[in-house]
Tab-separated table of C-alpha atoms in Angstrom:
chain	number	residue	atom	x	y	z
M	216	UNK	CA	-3.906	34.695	-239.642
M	217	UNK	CA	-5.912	37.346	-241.610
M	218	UNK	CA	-8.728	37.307	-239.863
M	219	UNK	CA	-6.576	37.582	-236.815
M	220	UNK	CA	-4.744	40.722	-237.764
M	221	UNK	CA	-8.029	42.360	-239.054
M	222	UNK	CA	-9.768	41.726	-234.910
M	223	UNK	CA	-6.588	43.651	-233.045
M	224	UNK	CA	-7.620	47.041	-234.538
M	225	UNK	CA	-11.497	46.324	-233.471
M	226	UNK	CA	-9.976	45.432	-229.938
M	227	UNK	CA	-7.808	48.205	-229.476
M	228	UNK	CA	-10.334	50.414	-230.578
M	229	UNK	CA	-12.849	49.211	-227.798
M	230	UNK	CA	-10.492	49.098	-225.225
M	231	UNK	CA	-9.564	52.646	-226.150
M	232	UNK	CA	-13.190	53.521	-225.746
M	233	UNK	CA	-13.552	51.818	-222.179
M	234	UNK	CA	-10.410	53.720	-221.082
M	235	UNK	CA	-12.161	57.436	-221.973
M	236	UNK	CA	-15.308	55.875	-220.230
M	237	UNK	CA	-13.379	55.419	-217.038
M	238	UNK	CA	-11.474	58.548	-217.352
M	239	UNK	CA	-14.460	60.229	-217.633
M	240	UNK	CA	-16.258	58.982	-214.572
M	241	UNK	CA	-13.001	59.273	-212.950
M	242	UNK	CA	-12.615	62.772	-213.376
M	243	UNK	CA	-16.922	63.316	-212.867
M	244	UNK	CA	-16.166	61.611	-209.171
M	245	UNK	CA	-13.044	63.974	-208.309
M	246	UNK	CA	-15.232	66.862	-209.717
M	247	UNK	CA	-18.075	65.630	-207.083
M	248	UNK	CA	-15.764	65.194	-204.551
M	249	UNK	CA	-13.750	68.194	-204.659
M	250	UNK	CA	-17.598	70.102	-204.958
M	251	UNK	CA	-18.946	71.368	-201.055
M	252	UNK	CA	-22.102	69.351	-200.650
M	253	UNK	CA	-24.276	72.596	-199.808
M	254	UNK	CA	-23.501	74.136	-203.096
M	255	UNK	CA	-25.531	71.668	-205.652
M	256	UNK	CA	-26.822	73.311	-208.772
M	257	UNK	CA	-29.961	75.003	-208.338
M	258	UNK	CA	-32.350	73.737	-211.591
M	259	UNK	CA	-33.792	77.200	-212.388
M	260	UNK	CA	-36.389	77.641	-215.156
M	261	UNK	CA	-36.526	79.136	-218.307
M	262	UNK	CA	-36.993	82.811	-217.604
M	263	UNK	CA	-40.664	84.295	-218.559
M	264	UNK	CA	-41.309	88.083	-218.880
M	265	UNK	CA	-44.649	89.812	-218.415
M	266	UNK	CA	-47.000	90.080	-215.476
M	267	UNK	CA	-48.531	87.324	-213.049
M	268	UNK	CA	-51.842	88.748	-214.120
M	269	UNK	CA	-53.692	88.650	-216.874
M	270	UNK	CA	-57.203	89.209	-218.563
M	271	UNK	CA	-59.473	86.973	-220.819
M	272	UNK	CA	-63.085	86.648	-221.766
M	273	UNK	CA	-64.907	83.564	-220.825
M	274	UNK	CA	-67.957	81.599	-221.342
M	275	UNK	CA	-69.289	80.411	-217.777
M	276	UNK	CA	-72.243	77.919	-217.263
M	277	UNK	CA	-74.104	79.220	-214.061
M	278	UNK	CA	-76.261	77.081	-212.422
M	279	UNK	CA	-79.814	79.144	-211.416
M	280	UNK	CA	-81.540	77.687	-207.926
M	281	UNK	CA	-85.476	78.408	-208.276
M	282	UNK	CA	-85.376	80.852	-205.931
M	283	UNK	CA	-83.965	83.134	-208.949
M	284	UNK	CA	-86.475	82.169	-211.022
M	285	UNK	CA	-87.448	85.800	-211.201
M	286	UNK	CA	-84.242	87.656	-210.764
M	287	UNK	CA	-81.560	85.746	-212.769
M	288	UNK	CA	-78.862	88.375	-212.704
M	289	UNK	CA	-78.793	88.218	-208.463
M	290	UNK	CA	-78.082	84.399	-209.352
M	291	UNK	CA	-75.726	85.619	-212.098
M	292	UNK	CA	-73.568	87.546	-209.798
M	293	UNK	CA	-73.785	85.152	-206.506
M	294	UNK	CA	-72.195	82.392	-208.526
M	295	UNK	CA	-69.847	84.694	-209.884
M	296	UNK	CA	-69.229	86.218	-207.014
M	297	UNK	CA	-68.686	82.509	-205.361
M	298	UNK	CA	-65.539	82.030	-208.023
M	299	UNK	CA	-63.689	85.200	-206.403
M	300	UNK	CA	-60.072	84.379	-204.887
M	301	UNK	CA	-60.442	80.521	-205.948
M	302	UNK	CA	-58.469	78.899	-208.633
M	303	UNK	CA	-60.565	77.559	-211.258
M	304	UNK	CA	-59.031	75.119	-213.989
M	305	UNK	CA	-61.266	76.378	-217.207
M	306	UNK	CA	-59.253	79.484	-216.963
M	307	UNK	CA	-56.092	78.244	-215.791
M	308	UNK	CA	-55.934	81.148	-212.643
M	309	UNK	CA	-57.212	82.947	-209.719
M	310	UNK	CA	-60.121	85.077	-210.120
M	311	UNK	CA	-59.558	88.569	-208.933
M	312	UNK	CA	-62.529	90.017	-210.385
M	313	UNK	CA	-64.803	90.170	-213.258
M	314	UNK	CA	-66.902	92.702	-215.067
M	315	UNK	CA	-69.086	93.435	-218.592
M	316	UNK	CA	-71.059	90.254	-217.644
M	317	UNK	CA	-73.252	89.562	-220.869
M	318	UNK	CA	-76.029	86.933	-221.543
M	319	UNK	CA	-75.053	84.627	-224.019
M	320	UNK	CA	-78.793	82.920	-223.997
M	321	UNK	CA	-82.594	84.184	-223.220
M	322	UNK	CA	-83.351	80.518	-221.748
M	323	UNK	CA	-82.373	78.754	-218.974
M	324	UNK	CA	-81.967	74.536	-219.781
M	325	UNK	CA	-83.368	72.286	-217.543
M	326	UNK	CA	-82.645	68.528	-217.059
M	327	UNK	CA	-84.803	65.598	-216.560
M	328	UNK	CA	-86.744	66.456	-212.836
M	329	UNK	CA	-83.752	68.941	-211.769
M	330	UNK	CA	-85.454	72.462	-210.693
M	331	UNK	CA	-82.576	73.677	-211.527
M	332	UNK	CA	-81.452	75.906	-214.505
M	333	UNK	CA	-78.521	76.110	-216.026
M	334	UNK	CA	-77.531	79.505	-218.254
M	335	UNK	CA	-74.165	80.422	-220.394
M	336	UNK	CA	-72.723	84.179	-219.911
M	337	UNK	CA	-69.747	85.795	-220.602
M	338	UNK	CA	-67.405	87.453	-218.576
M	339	UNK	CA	-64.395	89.695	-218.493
M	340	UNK	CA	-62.276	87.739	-215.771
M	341	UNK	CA	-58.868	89.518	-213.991
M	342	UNK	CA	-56.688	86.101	-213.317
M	343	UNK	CA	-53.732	85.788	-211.346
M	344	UNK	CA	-51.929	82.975	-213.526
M	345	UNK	CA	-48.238	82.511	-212.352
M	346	UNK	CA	-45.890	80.571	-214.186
M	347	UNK	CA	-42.257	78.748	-213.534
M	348	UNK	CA	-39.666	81.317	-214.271
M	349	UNK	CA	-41.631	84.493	-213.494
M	350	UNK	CA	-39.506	87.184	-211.293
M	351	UNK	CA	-42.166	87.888	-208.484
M	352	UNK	CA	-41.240	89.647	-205.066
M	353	UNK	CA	-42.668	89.081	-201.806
M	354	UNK	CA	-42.949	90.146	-198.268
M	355	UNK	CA	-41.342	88.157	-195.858
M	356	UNK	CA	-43.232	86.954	-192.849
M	357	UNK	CA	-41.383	84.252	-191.578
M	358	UNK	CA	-38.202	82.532	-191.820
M	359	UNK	CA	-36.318	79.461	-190.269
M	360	UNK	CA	-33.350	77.144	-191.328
M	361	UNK	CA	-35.866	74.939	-193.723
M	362	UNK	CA	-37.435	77.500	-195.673
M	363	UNK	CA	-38.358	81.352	-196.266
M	364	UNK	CA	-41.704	81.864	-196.450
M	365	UNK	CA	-44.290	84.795	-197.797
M	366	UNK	CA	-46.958	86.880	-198.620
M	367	UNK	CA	-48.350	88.227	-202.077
M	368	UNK	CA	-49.979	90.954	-202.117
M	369	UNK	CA	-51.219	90.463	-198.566
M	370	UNK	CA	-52.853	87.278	-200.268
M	371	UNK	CA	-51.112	84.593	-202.052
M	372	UNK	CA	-48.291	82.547	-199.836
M	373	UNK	CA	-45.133	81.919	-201.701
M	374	UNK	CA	-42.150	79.217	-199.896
M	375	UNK	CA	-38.919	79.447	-200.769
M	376	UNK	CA	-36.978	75.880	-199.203
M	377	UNK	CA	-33.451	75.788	-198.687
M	378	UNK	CA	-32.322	73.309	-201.482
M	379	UNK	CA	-33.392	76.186	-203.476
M	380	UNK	CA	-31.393	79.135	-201.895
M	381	UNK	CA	-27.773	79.266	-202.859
M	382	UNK	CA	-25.700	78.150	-200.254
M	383	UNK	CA	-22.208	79.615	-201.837
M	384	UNK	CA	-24.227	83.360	-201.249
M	385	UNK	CA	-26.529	83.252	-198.434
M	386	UNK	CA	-26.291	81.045	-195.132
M	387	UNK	CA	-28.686	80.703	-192.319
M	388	UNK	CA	-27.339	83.114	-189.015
M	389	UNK	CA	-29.008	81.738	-185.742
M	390	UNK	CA	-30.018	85.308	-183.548
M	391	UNK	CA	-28.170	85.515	-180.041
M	392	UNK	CA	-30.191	85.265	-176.872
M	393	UNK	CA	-30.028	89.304	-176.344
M	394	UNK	CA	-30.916	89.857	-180.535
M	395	UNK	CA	-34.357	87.556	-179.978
M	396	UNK	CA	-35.052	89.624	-176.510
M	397	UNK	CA	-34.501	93.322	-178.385
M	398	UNK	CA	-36.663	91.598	-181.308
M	399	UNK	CA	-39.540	90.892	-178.809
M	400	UNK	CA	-39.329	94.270	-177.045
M	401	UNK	CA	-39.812	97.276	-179.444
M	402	UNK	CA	-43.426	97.033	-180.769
M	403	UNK	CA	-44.558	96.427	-177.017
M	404	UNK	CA	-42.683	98.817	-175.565
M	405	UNK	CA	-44.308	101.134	-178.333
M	406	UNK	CA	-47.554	100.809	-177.719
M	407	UNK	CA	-47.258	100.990	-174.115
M	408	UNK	CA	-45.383	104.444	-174.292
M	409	UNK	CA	-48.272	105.499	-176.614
M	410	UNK	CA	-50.966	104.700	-174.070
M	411	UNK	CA	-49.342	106.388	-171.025
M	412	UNK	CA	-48.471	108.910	-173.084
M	413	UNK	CA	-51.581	110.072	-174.765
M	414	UNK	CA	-54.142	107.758	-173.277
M	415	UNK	CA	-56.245	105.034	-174.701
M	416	UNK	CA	-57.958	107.217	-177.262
M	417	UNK	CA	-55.155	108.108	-178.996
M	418	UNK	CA	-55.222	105.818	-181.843
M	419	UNK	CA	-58.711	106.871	-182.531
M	420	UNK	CA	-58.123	110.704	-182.161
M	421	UNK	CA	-55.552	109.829	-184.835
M	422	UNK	CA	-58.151	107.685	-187.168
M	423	UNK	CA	-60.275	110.803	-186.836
M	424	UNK	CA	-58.120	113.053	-187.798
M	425	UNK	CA	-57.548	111.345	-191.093
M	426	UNK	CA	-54.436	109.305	-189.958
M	427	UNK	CA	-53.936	105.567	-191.477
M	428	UNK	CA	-51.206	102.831	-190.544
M	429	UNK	CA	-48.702	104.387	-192.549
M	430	UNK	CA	-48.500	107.389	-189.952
M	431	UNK	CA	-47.654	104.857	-187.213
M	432	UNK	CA	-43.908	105.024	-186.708
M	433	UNK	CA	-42.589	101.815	-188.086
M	434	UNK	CA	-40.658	99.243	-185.722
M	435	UNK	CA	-37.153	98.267	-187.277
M	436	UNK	CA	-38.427	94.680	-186.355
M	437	UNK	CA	-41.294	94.805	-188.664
M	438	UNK	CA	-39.288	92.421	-191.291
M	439	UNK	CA	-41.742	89.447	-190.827
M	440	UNK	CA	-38.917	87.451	-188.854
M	441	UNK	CA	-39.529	89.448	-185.449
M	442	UNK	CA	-40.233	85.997	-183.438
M	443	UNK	CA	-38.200	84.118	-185.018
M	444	UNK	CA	-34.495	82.217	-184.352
M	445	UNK	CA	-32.828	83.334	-186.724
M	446	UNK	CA	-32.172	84.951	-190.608
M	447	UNK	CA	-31.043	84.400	-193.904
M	448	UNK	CA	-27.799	86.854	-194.778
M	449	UNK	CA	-25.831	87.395	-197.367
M	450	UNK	CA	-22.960	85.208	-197.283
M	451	UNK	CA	-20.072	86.626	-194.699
M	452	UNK	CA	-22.084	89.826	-193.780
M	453	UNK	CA	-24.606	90.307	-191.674
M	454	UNK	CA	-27.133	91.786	-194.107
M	455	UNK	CA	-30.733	89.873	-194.129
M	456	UNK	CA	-31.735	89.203	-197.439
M	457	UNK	CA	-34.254	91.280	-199.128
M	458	UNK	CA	-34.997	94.934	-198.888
M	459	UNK	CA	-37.049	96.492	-196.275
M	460	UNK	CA	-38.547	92.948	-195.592
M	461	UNK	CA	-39.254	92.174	-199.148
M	462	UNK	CA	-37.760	89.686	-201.245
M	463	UNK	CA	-37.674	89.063	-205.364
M	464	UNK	CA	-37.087	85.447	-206.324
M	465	UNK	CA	-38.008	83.144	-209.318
M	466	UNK	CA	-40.977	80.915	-209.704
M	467	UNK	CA	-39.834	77.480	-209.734
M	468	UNK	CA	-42.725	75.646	-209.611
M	469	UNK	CA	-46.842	76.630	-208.818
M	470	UNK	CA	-48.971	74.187	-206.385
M	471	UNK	CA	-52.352	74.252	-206.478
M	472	UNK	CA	-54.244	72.139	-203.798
M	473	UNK	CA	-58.374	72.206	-204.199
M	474	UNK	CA	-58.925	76.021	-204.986
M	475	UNK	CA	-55.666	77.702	-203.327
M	476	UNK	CA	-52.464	78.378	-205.369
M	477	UNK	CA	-49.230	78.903	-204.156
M	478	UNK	CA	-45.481	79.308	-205.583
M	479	UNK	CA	-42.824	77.589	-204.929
M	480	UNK	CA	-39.476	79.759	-205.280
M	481	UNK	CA	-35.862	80.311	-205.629
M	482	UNK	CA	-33.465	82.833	-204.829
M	483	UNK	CA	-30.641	83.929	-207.717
């Protein structure tokens, strides 16, 4: 009988504990349910300060072909020159450009029957390094129901895909037949005013005269989404997203595939 008495609390304990348990996924399945399926949390990063670009000092190991055998710094810079724009993994970025290049030996090494030498410098290297939870802004040059894409600095392409743009803020608005006509019209029509207008030379009377692309008047359909079916708004307006066809958004993640990096992003 003792040890009988001394069990009940152990069982009413555990079957307490099973009873939260199911509670608990109980209420986690209403929560679910009663949640819209569009609106899932959106797993931002840590947020990072600072710049996307950087500057360091490294040691490179440039490979001489004979034919510098006489002039090592032309092979110097061709092989620096050949990093330029291309992500390389010893410095963890982009190479935008280097300078105060600086032999780090007087002699070139040569392997077994290889005519080809092999010489350590140093370099100051600018990188373009970006990393998850960086604020970086971008110009928009396309957009569709899947994703937003753009442009960095005319250069890098950043994506931005719909399971990472808030759904209870912005929504996708599908342009009307006469919205994707006016969007086609207005740079064409502009160009062929220009020409009847002032003739064919006109463009380069205006390059001569110290004129630049700026001085063109600007087409209100110049947003990067001109051809496009539709736009990302603000949520109940009609306002695209962005400003003046650029857009800020977080780094989520950074893909490099053989040389090229790009970001992935997501909007707050």
């Amino acid at each position: 009988m003792g040890e009988k008495r001394k069990s009940q609390p152990k069982e009413e304990s555990t079957k307490k504990a099973r009873s939260q348990k199911q509670s608990s996924k109980d209420s986690a399945g209403k929560e679910a349910a009663t949640t819209e399926p569009g609106l899932s949390v959106i797993p931002y990063p840590k947020p990072v300060g600072g710049s996307s670009f950087t500057e360091c000092t490294a040691k490179v190991t440039v490979t001489l072909a004979p034919v510098y055998s006489r002039d090592h710094w032309a092979g110097i810079h061709e092989a620096l020159n050949n990093m330029l724009l291309h992500y390389v993994p010893q410095v963890r970025g982009v190479v935008l450009a280097y300078s105060k290049v600086k032999l780090r030996s007087d002699t070139a090494l040569m392997f077994f029957d290889s005519p080809y030498g092999q010489l350590e410098v140093s370099a100051r290297l600018l990188l373009w390094r970006p990393i998850a939870g960086m604020a970086l802004k971008g110009q928009i040059n396309v957009q569709s129901p899947d994703h937003i894409g753009m442009l960095l600095w005319d250069t890098f392409n950043a994506s931005i895909p719909a399971s990472l743009i808030p759904k209870g803020k912005y929504e996708w608005r599908p342009f009307n037949d006469d919205e994707i006509a006016a969007r086609a019209l207005p740079s064409t029509n502009q160009s062929e005013a220009m020409g009847d207008e002032n003739g064919d030379d006109a463009g380069v009377a205006m390059m001569a005269q110290g004129g630049s692309d700026a001085d063109v008047p600007a087409s209100p359909y110049t947003s990067g989404n001109r051809y496009g079916s539709g736009e990302w708004v603000i949520k109940g307006t009609s306002q695209c997203v962005g400003s003046e066809g650029s857009l800020e958004f977080v780094v989520v993640d950074v893909v490099r595939a053989n040389e090229v990096l790009s970001v992935t992003g997501a909007l707050h």
